[in-house]
Short mmCIF file of C-alpha atoms in Angstrom, two decimals:
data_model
loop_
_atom_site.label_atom_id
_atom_site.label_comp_id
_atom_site.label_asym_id
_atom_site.label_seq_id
_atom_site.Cartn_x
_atom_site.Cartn_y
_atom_site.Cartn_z
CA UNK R 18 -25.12 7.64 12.43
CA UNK R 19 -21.14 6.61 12.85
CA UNK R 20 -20.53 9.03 10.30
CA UNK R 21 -17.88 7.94 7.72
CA UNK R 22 -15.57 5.15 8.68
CA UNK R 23 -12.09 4.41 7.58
CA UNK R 24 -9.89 1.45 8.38
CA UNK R 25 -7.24 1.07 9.31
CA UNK R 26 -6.57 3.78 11.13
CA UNK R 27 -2.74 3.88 10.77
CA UNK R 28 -0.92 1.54 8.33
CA UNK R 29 3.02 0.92 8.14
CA UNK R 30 3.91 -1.08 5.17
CA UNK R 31 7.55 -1.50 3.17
CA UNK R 32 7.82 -0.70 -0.35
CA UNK R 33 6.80 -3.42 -3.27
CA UNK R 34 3.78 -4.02 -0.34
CA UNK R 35 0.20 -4.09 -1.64
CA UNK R 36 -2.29 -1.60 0.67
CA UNK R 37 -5.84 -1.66 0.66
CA UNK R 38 -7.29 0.69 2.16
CA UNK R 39 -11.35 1.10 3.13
CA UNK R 40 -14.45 3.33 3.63
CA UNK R 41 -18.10 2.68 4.70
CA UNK R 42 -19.61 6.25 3.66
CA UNK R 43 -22.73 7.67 5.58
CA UNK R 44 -25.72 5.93 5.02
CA UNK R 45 -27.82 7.41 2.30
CA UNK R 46 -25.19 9.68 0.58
CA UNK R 47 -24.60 9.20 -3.25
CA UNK R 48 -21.20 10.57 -3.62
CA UNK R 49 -17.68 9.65 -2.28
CA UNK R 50 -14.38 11.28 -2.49
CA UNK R 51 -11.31 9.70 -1.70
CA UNK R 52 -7.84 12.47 -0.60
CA UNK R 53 -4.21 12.35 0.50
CA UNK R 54 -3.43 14.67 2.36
CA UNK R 55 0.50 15.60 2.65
CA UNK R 56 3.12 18.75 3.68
CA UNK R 57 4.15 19.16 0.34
CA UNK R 58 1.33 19.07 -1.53
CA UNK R 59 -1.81 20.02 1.30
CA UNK R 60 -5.42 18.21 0.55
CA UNK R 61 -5.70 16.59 -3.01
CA UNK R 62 -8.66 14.84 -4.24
CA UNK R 63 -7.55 11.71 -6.05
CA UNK R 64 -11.35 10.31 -7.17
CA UNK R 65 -14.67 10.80 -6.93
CA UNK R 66 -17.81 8.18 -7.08
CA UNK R 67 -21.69 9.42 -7.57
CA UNK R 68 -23.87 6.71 -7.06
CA UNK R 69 -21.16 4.21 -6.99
CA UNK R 70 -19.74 5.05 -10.20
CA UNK R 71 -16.42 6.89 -10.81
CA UNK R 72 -16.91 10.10 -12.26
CA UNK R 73 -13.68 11.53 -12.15
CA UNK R 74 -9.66 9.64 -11.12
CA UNK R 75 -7.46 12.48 -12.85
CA UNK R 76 -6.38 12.79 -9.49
CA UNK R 77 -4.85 9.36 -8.81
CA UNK R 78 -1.16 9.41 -9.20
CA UNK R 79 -0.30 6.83 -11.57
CA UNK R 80 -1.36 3.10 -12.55
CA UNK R 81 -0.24 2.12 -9.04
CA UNK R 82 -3.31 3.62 -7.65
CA UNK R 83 -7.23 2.38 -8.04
CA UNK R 84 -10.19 2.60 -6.62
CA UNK R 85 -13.45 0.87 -6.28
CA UNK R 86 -17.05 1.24 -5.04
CA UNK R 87 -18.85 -2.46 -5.20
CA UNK R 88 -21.97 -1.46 -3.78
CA UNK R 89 -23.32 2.23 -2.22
CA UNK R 90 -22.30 1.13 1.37
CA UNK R 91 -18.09 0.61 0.82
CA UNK R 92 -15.47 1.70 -1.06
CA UNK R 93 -11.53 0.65 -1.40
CA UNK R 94 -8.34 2.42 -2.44
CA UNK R 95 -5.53 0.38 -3.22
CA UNK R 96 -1.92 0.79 -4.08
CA UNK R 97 0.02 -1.76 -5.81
CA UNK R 98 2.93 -1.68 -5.56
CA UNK R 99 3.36 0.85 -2.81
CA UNK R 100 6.42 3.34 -2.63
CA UNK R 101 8.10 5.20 0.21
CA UNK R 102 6.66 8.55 -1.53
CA UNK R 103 3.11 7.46 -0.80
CA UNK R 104 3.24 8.00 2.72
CA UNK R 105 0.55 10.55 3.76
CA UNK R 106 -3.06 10.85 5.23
CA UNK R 107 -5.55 9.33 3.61
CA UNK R 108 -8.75 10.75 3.60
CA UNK R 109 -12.88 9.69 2.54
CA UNK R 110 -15.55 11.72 2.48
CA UNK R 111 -19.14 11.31 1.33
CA UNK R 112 -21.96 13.37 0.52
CA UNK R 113 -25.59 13.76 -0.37
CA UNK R 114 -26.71 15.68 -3.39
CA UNK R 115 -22.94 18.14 -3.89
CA UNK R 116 -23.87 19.22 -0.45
CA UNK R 117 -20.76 19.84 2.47
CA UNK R 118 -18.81 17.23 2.58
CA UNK R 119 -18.61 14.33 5.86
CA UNK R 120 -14.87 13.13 6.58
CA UNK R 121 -13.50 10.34 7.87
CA UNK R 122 -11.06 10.37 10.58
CA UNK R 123 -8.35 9.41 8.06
CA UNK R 124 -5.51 6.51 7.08
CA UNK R 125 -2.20 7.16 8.15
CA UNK R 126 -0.22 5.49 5.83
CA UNK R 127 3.59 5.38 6.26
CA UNK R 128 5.78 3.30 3.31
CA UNK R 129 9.01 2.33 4.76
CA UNK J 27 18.53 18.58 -1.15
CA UNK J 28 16.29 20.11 1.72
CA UNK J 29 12.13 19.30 0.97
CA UNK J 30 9.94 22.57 1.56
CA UNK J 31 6.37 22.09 2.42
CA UNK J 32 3.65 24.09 1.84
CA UNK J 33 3.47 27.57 2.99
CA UNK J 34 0.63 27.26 5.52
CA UNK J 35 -0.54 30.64 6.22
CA UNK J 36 -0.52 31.34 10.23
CA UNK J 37 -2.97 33.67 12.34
CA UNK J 38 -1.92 34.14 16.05
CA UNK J 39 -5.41 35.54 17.68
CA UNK J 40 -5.32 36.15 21.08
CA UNK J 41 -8.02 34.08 22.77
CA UNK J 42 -11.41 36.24 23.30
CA UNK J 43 -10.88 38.36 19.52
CA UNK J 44 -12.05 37.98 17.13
CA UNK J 45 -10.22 36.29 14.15
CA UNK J 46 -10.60 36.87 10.60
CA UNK J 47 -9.58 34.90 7.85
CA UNK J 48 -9.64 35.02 4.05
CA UNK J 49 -9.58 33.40 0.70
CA UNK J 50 -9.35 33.74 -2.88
CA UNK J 51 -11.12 31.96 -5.50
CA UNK J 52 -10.61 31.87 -9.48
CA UNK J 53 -13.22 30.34 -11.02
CA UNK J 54 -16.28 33.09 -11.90
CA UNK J 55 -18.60 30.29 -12.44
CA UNK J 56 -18.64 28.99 -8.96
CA UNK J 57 -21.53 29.31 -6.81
CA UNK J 58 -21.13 27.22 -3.78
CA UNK J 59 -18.52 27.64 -1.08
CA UNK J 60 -17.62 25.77 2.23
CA UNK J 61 -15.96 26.87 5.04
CA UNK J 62 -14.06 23.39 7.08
CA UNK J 63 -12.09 23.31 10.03
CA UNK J 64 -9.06 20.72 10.46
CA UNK J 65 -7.93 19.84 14.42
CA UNK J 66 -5.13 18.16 14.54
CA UNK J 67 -5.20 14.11 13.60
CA UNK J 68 -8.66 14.37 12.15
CA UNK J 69 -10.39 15.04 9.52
CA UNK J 70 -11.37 18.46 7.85
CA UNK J 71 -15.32 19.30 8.99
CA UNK J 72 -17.94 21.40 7.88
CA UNK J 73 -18.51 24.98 9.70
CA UNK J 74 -20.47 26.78 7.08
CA UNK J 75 -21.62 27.13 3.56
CA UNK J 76 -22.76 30.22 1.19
CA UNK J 77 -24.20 29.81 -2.12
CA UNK J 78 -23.32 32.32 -4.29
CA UNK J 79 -26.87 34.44 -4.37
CA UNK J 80 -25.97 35.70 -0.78
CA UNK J 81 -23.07 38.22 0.22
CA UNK J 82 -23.21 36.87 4.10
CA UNK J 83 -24.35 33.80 6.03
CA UNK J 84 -23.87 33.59 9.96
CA UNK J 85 -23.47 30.58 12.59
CA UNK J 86 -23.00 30.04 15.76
CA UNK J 87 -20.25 32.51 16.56
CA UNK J 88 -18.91 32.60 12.51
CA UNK J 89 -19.82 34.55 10.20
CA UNK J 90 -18.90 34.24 6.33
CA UNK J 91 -18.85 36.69 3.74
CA UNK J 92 -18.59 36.57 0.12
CA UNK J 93 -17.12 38.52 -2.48
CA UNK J 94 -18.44 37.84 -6.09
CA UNK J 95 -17.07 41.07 -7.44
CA UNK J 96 -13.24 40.75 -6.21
CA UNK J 97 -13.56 36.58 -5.71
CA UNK J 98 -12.88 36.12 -2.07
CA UNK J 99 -14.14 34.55 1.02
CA UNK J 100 -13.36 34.99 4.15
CA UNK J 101 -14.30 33.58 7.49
CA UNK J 102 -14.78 35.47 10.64
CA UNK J 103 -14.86 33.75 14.74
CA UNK J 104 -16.13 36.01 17.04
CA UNK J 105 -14.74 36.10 20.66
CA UNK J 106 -12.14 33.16 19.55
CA UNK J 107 -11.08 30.02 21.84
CA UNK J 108 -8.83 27.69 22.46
CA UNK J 109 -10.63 24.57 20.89
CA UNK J 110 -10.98 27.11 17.71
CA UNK J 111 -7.48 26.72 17.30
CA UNK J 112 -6.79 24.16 13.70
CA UNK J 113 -6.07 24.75 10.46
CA UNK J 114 -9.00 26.02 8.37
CA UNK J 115 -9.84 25.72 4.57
CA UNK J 116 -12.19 27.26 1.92
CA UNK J 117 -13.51 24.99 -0.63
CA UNK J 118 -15.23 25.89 -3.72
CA UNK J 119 -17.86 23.55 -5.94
CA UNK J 120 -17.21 23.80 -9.91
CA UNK J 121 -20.32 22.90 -11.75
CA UNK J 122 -21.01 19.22 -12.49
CA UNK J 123 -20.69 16.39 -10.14
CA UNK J 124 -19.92 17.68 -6.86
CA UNK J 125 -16.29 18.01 -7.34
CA UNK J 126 -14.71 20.08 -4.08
CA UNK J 127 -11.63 22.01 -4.28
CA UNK J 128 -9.28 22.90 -1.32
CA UNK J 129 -7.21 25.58 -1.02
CA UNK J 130 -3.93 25.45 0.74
CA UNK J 131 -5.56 26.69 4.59
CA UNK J 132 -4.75 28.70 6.97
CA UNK J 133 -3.36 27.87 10.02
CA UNK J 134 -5.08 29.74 13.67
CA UNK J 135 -3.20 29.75 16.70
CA UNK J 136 -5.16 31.00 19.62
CA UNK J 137 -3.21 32.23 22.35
CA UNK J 138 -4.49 31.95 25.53
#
């Protein structure tokens, strides 16, 4: 297996932009986690999805910020409209059954 | 006025010792813990789990140990390398859906 996949890999956007960004989990696993990772504020989980539905957002940021799963293969986080204070690593992650968790190699996003 | 980061905990470990490194957990109720390792530009991955019926669980060259009594963790590399040199966090499960919490990390620095 690829493991988890993210896309893009780096992402340089100016403010007001909209950015979508994209994860294929690992085959088979029913839950996905979406993080930003920053300096400041270290690894935060924004949302979680088992089987494909949300179960938990009280870490997105604000209304700016959503998230979807269509279908147990992909999953998008987007930011509308996006602000310089965004910037950070963007991290998925999926998993089978609350077991350890598979990362992706991450989204660099930087919001000029 | 100036931005301050996170306080990233550092451990310099000169390369062939053995490195310890520890964490603290608040919630009593937890019962599943995972041990990841960060390298720089990737993403955090899995080393080693403990559920929270054992006091010990080794690896390949780790070794982790849990504290029910005091709530802590920590995370012991025998004969430490080079490549073992990233930033490593502790992760606890809270009942429910899977959700993972990070701590803050700790930073290794093997000298060579």
């Amino acid at each position: 297996d690829a493991g988890v996949i993210q896309s893009p890999r780096h992402e340089v956007t100016e403010m007001g932009q909209e950015v979508t960004l994209r994860c294929k989990p690992i085959s088979g696993h029913n839950s996905l986690f979406w993080y930003r990772q920053t300096m400041m504020r270290g690894l935060e989980l924004l949302i979680y999805f088992n089987n494909n539905v949300p179960i938990d957002d009280s870490g997105m940021p604000e209304d700016r910020f959503s998230a979807k799963m269509p279908n147990a293969s992909f999953s998008t986080l987007k930011i509308q409209p996006s602000e310089p204070r965004d910037s950070a690593v963007y991290f998925c992650a999926s998993s089978l059954l609350g077991e350890k968790l598979f990362f992706g190699s991450g989204t660099q996003l930087s919001v000029l | 006025g100036e931005s301050v980061g996170l306080h990233l905990p550092t451990l310099s470990v000169q390369e062939g010792d053995n490195s310890i490194i520890n964490c603290a957990y608040s919630n009593s109720a937890s019962d599943y813990f995972i041990w990841y390792k960060q390298e720089s530009g990737k993403g955090p991955q899995f080393i080693i789990d403990i559920r929270s019926n054992m006091d010990k669980r080794q690896g390949q060259r780790v070794t982790v140990l849990l504290n029910k009594t005091v709530k802590h963790l920590s995370l012991q590399i025998a004969a430490t390398q080079p490549g073992d040199s990233a930033v490593y966090f502790c992760a606890d499960h809270s009942g429910g859906y899977q959700k993972v919490t990070f701590g803050t990390g700790t930073k290794l620095q093997v000298i060579p």
